[in-house]
PDB file of C-alpha atoms in Angstrom:
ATOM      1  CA  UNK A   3      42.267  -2.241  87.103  1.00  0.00           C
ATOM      2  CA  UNK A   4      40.390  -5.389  88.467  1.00  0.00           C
ATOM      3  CA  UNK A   5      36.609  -5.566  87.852  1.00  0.00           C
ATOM      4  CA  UNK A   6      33.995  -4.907  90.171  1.00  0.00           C
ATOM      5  CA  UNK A   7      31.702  -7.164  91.490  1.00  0.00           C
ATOM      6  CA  UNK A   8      27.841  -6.223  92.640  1.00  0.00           C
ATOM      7  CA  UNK A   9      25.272  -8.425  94.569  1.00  0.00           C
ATOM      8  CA  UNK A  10      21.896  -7.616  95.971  1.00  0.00           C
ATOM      9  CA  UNK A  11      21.657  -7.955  99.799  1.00  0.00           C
ATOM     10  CA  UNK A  12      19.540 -11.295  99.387  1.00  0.00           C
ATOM     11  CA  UNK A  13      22.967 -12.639  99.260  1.00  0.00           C
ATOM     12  CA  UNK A  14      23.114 -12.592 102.655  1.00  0.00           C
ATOM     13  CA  UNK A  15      26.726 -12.266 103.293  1.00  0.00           C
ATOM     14  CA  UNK A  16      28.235 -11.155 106.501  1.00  0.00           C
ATOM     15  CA  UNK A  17      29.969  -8.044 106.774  1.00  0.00           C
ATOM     16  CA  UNK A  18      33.456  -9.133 107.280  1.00  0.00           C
ATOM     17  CA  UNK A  19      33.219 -10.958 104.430  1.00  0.00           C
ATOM     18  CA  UNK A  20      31.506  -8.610 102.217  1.00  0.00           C
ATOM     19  CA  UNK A  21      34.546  -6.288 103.012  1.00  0.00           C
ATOM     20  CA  UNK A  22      37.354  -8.980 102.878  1.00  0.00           C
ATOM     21  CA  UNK A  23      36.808  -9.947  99.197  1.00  0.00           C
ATOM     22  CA  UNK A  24      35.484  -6.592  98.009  1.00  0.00           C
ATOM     23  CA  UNK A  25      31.978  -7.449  96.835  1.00  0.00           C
ATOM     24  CA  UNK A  26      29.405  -4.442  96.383  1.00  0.00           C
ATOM     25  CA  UNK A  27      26.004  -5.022  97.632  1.00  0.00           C
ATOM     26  CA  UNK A  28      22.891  -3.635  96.404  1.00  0.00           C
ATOM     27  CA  UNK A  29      20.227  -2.828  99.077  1.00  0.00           C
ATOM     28  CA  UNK A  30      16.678  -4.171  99.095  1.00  0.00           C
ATOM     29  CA  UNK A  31      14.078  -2.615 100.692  1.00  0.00           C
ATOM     30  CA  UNK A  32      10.835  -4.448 102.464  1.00  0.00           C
ATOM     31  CA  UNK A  33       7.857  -3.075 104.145  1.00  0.00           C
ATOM     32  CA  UNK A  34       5.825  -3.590 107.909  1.00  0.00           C
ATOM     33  CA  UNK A  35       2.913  -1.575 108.509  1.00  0.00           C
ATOM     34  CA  UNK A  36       4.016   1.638 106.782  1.00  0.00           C
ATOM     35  CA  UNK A  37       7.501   1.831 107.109  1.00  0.00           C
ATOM     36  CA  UNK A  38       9.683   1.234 104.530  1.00  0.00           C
ATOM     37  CA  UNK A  39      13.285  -0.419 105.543  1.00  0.00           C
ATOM     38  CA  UNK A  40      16.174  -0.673 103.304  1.00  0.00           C
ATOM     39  CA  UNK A  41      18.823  -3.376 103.925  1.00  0.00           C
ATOM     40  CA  UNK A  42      22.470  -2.882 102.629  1.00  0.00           C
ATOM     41  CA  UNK A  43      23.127  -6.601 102.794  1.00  0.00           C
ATOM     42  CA  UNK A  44      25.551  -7.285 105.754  1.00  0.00           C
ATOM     43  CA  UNK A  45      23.260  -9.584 107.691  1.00  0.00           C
ATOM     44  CA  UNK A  46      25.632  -9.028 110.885  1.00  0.00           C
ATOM     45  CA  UNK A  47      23.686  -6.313 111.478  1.00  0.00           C
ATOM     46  CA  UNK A  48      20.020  -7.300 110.498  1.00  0.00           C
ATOM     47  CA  UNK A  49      18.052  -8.159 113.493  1.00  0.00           C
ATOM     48  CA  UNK A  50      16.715 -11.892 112.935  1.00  0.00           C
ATOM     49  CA  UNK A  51      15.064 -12.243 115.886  1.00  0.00           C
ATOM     50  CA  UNK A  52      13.121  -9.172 116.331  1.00  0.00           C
ATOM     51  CA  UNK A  53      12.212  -9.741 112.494  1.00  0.00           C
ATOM     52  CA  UNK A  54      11.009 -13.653 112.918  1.00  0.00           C
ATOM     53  CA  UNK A  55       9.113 -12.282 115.918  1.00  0.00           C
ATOM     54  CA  UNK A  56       7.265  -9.935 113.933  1.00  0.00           C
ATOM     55  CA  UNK A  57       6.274 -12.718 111.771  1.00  0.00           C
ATOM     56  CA  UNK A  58       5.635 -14.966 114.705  1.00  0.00           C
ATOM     57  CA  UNK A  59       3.056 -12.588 115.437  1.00  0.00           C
ATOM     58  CA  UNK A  60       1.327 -12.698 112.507  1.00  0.00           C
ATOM     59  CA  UNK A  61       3.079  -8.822 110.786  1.00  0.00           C
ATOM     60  CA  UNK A  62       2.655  -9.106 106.975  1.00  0.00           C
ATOM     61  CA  UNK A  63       6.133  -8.254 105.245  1.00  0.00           C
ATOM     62  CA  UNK A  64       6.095  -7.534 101.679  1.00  0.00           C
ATOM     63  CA  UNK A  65       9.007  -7.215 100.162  1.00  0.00           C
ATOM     64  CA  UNK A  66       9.957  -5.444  96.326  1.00  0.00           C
ATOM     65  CA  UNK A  67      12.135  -6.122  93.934  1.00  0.00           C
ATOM     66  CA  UNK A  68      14.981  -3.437  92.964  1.00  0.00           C
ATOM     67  CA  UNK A  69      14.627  -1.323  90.128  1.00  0.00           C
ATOM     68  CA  UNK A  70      16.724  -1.062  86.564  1.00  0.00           C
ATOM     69  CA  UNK A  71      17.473   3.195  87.947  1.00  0.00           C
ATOM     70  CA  UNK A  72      18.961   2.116  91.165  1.00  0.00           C
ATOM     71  CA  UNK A  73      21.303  -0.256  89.108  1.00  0.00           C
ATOM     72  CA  UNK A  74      22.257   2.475  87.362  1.00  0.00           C
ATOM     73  CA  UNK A  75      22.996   4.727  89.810  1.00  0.00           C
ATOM     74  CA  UNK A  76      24.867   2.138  91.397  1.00  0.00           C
ATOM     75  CA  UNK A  77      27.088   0.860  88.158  1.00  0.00           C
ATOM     76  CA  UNK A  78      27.701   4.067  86.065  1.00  0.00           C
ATOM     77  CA  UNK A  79      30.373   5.588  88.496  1.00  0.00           C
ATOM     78  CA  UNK A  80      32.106   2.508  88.154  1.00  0.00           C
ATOM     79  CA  UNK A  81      32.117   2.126  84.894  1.00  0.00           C
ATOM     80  CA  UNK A  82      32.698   6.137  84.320  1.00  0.00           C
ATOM     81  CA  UNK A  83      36.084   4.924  86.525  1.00  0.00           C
ATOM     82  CA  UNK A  84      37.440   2.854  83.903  1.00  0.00           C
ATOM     83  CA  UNK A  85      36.477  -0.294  85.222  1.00  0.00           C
ATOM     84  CA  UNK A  86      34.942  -3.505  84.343  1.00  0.00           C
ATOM     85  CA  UNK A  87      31.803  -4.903  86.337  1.00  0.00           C
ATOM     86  CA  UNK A  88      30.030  -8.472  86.930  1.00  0.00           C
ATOM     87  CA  UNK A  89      26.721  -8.472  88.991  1.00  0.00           C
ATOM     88  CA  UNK A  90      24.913 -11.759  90.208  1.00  0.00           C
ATOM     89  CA  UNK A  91      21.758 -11.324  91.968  1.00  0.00           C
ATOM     90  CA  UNK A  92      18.755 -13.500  93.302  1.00  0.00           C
ATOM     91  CA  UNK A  93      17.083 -15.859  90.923  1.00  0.00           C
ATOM     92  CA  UNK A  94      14.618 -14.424  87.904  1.00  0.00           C
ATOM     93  CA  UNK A  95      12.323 -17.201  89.012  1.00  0.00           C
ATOM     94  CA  UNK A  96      11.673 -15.597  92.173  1.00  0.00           C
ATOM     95  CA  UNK A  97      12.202 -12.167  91.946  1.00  0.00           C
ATOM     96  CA  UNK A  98      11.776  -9.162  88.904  1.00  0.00           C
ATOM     97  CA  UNK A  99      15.190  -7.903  90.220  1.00  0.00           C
ATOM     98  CA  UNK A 100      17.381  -9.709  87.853  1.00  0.00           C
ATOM     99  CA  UNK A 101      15.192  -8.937  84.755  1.00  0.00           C
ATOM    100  CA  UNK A 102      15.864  -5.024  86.100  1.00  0.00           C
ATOM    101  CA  UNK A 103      19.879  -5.709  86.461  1.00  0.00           C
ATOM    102  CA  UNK A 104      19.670  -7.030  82.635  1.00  0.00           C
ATOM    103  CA  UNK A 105      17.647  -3.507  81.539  1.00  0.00           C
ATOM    104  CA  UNK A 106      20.682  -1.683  83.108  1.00  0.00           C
ATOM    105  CA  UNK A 107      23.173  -3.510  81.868  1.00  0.00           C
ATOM    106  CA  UNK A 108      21.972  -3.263  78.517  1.00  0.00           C
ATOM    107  CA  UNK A 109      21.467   0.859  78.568  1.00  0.00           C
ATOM    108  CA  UNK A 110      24.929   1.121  79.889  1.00  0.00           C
ATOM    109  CA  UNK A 111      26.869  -1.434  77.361  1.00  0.00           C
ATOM    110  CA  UNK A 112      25.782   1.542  74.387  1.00  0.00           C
ATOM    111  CA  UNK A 113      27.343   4.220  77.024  1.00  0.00           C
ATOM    112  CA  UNK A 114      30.229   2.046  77.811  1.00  0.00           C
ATOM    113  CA  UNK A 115      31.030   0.283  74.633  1.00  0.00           C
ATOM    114  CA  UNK A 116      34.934  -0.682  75.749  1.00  0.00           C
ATOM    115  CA  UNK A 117      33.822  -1.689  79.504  1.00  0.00           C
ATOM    116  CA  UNK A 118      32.927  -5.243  80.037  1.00  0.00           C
ATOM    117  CA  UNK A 119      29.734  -5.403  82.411  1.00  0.00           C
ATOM    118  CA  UNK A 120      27.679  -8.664  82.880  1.00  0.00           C
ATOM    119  CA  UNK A 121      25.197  -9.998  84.372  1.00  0.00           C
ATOM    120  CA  UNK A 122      24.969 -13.553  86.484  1.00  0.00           C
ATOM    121  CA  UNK A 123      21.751 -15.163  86.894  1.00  0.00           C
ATOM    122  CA  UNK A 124      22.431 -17.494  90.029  1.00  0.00           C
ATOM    123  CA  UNK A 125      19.323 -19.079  89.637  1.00  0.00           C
ATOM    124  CA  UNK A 126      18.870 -19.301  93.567  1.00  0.00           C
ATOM    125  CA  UNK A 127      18.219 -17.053  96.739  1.00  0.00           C
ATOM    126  CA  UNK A 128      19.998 -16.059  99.996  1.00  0.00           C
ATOM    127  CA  UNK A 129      23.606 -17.086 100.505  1.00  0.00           C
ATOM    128  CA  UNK A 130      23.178 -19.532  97.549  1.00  0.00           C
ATOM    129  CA  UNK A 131      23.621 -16.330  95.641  1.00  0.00           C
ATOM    130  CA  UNK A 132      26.249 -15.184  98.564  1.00  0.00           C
ATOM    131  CA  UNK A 133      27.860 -18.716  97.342  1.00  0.00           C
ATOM    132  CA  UNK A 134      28.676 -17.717  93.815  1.00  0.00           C
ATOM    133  CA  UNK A 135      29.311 -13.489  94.535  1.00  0.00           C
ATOM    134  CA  UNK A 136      32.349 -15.248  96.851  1.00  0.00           C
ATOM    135  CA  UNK A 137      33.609 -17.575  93.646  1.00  0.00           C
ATOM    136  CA  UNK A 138      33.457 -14.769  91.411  1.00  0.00           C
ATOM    137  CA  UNK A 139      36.298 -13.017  94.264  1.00  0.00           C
ATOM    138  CA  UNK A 140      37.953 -15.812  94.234  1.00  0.00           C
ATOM    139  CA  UNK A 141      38.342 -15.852  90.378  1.00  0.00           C
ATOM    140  CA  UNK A 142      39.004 -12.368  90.744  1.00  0.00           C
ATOM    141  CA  UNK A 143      42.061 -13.063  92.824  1.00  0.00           C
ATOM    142  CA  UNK A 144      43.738 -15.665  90.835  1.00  0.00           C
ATOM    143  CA  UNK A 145      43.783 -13.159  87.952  1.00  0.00           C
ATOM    144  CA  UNK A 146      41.028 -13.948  85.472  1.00  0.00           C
ATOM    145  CA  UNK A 147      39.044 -11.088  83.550  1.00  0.00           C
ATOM    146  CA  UNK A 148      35.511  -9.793  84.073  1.00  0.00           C
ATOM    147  CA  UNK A 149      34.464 -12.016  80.901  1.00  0.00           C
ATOM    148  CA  UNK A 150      36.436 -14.872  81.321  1.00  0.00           C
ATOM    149  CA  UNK A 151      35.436 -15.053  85.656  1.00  0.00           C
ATOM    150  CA  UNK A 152      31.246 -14.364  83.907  1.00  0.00           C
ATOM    151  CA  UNK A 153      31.746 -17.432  81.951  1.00  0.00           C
ATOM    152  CA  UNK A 154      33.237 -19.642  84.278  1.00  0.00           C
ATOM    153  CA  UNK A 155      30.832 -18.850  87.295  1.00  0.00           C
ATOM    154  CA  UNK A 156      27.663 -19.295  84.812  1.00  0.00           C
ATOM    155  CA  UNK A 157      29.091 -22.715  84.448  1.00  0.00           C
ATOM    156  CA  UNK A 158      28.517 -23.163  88.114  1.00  0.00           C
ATOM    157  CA  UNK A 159      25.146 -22.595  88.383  1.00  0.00           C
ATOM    158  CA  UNK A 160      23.801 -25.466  87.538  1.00  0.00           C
ATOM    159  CA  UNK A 161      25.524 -27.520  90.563  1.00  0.00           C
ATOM    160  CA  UNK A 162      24.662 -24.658  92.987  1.00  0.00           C
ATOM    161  CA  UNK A 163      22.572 -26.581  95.882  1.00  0.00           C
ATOM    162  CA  UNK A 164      20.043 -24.974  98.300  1.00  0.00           C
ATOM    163  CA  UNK A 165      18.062 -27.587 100.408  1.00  0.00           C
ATOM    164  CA  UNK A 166      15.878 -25.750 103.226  1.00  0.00           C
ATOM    165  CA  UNK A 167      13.328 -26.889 105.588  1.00  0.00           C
ATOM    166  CA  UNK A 168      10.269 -25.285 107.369  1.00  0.00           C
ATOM    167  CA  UNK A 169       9.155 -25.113 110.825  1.00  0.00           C
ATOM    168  CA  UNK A 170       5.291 -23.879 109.633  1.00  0.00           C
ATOM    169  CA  UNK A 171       3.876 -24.511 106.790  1.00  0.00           C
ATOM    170  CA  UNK A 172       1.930 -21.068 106.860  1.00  0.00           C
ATOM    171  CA  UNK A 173       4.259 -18.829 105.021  1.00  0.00           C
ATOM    172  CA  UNK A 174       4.324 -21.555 102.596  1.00  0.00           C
ATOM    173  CA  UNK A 175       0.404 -21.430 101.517  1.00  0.00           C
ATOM    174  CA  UNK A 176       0.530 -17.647 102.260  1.00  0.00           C
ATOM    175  CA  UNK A 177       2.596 -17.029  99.712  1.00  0.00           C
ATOM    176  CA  UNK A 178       0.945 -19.252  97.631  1.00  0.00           C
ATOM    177  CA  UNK A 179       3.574 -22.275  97.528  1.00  0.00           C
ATOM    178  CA  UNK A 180       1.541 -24.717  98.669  1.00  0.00           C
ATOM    179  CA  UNK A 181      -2.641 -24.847  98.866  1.00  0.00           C
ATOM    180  CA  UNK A 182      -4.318 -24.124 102.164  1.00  0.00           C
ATOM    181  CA  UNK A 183      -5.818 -27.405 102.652  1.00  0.00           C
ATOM    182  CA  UNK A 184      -2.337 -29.188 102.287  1.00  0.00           C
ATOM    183  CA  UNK A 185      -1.101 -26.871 104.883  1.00  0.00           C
ATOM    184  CA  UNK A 186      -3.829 -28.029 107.258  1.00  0.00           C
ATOM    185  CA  UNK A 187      -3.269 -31.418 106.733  1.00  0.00           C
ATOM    186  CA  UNK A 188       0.902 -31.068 106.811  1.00  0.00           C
ATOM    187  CA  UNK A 189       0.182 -29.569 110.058  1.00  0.00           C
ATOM    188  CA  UNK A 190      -2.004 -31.570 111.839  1.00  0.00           C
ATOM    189  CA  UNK A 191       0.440 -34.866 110.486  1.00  0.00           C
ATOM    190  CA  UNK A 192       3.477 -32.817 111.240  1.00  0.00           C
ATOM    191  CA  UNK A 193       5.006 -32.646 107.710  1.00  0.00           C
ATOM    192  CA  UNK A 194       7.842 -31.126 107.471  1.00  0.00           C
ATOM    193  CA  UNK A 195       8.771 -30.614 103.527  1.00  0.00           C
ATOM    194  CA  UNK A 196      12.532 -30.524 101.697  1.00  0.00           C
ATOM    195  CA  UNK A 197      12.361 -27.548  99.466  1.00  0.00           C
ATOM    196  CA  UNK A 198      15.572 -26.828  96.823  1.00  0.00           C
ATOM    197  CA  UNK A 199      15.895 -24.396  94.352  1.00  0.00           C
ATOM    198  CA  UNK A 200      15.485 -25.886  91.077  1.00  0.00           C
ATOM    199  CA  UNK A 201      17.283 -25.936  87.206  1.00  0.00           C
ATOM    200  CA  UNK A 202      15.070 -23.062  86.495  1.00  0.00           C
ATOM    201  CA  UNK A 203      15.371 -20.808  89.760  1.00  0.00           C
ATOM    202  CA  UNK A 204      12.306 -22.004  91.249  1.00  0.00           C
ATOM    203  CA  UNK A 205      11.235 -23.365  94.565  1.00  0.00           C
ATOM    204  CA  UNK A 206       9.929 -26.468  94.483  1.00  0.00           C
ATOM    205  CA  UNK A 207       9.718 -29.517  97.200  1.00  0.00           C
ATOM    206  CA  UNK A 208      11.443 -32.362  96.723  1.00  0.00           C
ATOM    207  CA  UNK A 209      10.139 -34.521  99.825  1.00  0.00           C
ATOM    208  CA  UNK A 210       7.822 -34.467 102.563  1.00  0.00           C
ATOM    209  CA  UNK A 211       8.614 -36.157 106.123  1.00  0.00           C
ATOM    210  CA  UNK A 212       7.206 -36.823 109.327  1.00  0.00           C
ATOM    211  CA  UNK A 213       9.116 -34.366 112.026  1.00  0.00           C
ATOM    212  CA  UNK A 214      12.086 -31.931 111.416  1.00  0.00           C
ATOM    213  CA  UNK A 215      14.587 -34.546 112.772  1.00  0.00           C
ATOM    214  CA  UNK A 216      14.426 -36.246 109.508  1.00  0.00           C
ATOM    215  CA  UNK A 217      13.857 -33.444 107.436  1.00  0.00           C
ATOM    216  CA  UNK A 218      17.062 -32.178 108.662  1.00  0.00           C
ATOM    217  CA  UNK A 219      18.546 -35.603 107.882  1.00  0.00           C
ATOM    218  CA  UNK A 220      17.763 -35.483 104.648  1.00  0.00           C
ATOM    219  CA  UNK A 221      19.308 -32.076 104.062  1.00  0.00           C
ATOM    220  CA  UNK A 222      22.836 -33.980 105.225  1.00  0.00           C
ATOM    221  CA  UNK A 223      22.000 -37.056 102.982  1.00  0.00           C
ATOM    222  CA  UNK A 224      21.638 -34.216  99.892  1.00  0.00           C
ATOM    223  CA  UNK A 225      25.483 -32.974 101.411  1.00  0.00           C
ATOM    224  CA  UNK A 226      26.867 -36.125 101.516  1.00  0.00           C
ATOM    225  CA  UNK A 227      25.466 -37.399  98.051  1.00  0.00           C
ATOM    226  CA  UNK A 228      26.397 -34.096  95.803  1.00  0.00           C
ATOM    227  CA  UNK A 229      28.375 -31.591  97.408  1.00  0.00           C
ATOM    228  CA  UNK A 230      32.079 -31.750  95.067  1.00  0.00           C
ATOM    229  CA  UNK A 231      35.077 -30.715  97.117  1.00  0.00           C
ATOM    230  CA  UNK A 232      33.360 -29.692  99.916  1.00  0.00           C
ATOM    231  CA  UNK A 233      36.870 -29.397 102.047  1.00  0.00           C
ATOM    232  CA  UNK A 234      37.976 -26.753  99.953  1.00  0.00           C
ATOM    233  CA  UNK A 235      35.042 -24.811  99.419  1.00  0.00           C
ATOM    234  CA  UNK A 236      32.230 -22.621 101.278  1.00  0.00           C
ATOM    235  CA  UNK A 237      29.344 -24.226 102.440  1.00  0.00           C
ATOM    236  CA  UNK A 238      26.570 -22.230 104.325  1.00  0.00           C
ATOM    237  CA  UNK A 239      23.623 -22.479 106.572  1.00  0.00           C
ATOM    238  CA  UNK A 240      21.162 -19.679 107.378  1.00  0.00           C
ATOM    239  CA  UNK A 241      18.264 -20.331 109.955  1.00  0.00           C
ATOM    240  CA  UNK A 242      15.308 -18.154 110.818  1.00  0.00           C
ATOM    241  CA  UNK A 243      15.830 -17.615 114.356  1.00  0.00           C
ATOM    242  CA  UNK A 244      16.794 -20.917 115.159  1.00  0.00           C
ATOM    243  CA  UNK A 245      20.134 -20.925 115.867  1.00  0.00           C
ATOM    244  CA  UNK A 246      20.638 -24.290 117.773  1.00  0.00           C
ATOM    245  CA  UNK A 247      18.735 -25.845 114.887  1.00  0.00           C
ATOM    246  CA  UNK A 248      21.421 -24.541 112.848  1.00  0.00           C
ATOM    247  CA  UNK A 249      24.575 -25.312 115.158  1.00  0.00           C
ATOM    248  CA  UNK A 250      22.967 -29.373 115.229  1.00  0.00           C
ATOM    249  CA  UNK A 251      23.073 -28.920 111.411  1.00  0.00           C
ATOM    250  CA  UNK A 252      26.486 -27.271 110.936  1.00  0.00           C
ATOM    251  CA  UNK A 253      27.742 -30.777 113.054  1.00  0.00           C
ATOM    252  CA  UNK A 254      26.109 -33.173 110.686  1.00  0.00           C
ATOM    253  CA  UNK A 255      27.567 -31.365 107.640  1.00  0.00           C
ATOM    254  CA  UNK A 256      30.713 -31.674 109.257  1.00  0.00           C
ATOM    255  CA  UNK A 257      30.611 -35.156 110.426  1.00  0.00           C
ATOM    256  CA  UNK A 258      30.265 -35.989 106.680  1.00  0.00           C
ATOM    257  CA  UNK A 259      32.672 -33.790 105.453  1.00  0.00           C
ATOM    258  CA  UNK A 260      34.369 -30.347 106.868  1.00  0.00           C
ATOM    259  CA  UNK A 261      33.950 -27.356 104.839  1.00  0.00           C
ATOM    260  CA  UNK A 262      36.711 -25.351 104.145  1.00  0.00           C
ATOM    261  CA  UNK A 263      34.402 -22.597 105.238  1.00  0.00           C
ATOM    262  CA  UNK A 264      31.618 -23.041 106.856  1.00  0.00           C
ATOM    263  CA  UNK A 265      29.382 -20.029 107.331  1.00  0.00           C
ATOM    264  CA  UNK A 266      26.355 -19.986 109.902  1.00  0.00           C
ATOM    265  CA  UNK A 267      24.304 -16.947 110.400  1.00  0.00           C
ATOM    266  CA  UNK A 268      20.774 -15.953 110.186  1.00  0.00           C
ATOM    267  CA  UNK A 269      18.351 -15.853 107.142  1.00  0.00           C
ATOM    268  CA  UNK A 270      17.786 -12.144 105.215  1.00  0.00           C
ATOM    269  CA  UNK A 271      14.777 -10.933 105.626  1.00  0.00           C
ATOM    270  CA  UNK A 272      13.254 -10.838 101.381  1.00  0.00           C
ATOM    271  CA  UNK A 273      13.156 -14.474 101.253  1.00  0.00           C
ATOM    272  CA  UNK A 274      13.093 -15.539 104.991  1.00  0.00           C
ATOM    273  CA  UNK A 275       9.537 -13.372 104.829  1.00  0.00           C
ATOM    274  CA  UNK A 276       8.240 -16.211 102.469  1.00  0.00           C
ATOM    275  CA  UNK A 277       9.398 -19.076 104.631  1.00  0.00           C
ATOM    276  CA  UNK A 278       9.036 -17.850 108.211  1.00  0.00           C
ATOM    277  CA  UNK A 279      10.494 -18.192 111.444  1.00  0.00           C
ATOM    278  CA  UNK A 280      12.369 -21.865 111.819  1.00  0.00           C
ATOM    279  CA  UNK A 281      13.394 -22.146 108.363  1.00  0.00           C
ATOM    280  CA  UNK A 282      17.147 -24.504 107.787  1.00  0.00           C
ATOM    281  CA  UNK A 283      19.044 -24.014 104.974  1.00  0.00           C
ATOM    282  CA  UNK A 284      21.716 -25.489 103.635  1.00  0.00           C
ATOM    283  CA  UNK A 285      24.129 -23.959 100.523  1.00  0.00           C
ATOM    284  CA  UNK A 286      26.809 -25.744  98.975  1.00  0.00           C
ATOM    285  CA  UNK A 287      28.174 -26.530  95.255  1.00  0.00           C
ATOM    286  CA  UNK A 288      27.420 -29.354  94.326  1.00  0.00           C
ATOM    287  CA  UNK A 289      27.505 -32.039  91.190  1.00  0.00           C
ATOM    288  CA  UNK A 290      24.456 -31.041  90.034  1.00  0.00           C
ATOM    289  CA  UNK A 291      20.799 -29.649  91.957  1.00  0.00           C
TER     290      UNK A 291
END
């Protein structure tokens, strides 16, 4: 019986794809005001734009990570079927959720000595994450093992690219990336910065430029320089609430070179909460990050 694979819904994966390679999703939950909203993961149905106006307006979201009993709720019937499982989920250098996946997967390897069940780090966020829960179908298809499809996507991490832009800077120093005063000055010089996830599942900025239009360009330059294979792979773009933004991007990226998927849809709501309305992201696998 083929393994089973598990993702959280920061993976940001559309529906129809969700259901076409038989990935699992994990819901997250964030809060506004007082109400407490669970997402299952299929961003066709999450509502970007009345969620980006919410933060428009100035609505705190917090969001929480997902805890080592709902993975096991979620895994043991699974594993009580007889079958193997492989989980990747959003970066441990962003989010406690991985660190809860490992506690469950530990606790149910001593109930579940003969099942394989691992755990994938993907050291990134949003449908970089999405990225590698696709691969680890694909592997699936073409007949490798829980273990052997573990090992081979951990050797992708490391070349998994995620290059986003901002439209504010004020979710940024919110949330405590960047200081208040560099905020105010990004602003008033209208600094737009290049953010990537980095070798350690952190966000970091790797440049700073004067007006979107060439942040943007450097998110295609960062395509063009490392993607590997691009035609015969999934690339991806998520936007918060900015879909012409994103449709200008997806004909860049294809100017350069055409994916052999290219997915465009908007940003989930965990991370797009820390990065705001007008945020352009761009996923791909790539020689290195």
């Amino acid at each position: 019986m083929s393994y089973a694979i598990f993702t959280d819904s920061c993976a940001n994966l559309p529906g129809d794809l969700l259901r076409r390679l038989d990935i699992s999703v994990m819901p997250c939950s964030y809060r506004i005001g007082g109400e407490e909203i669970s997402f299952n993961g299929d961003i066709e149905h999450f509502d970007a734009k009345a969620h980006y106006d919410l933060l428009r307006a100035g609505e705190v979201i917090s969001t929480s990570l997902i805890n080592a009993d709902a993975f096991l709720a979620a895994f043991r019937p699974v594993l009580a079927q007889g079958r193997d499982l492989v989980y990747v989920g959003i970066s441990s250098g962003i989010s406690g959720t991985f660190q809860a996946a490992n506690m469950a997967v530990t606790e149910l390897k001593e109930e579940f000595p003969d099942r394989t069940i691992r755990a994938v780090d993907s050291m990134g966020a949003g449908l970089g994450t999405g990225l590698l829960a696709c691969r680890l179908a694909d592997f699936r298809k073409d007949g490798l093992d829980a273990n052997a499809a573990a090992d081979k996507l951990e050797t992708l991490v490391p070349g998994l690219c995620e290059f986003f832009t901002v439209d504010s800077l004020h979710f940024l120093r919110r949330t405590g990336r960047i200081s208040a005063a560099s905020a105010a000055i990004g602003t008033m010089l209208n600094i737009k910065p290049l953010l990537r996830g980095d070798e350690t599942g952190h966000i970091v900025s790797c440049g700073k430029y004067r007006g979107r239009k060439r942040a943007v360009e450097a998110i295609v330059q960062k395509y063009a320089e490392l993607a590997v294979d691009p035609e015969h792979s999934r690339v991806a773009i998520t936007h918060g609430d900015c879909l012409a933004d994103a449709e200008d991007l997806a004909m860049r990226v294809r100017a350069v070179a055409q994916p052999g998927e290219l997915i465009i849809c908007p940003h989930e709501p965990f991370t797009g909460s820390h990065v705001g309305p007008g945020m352009l992201a761009l996923f791909f696998l790539g020689s290195h990050r």
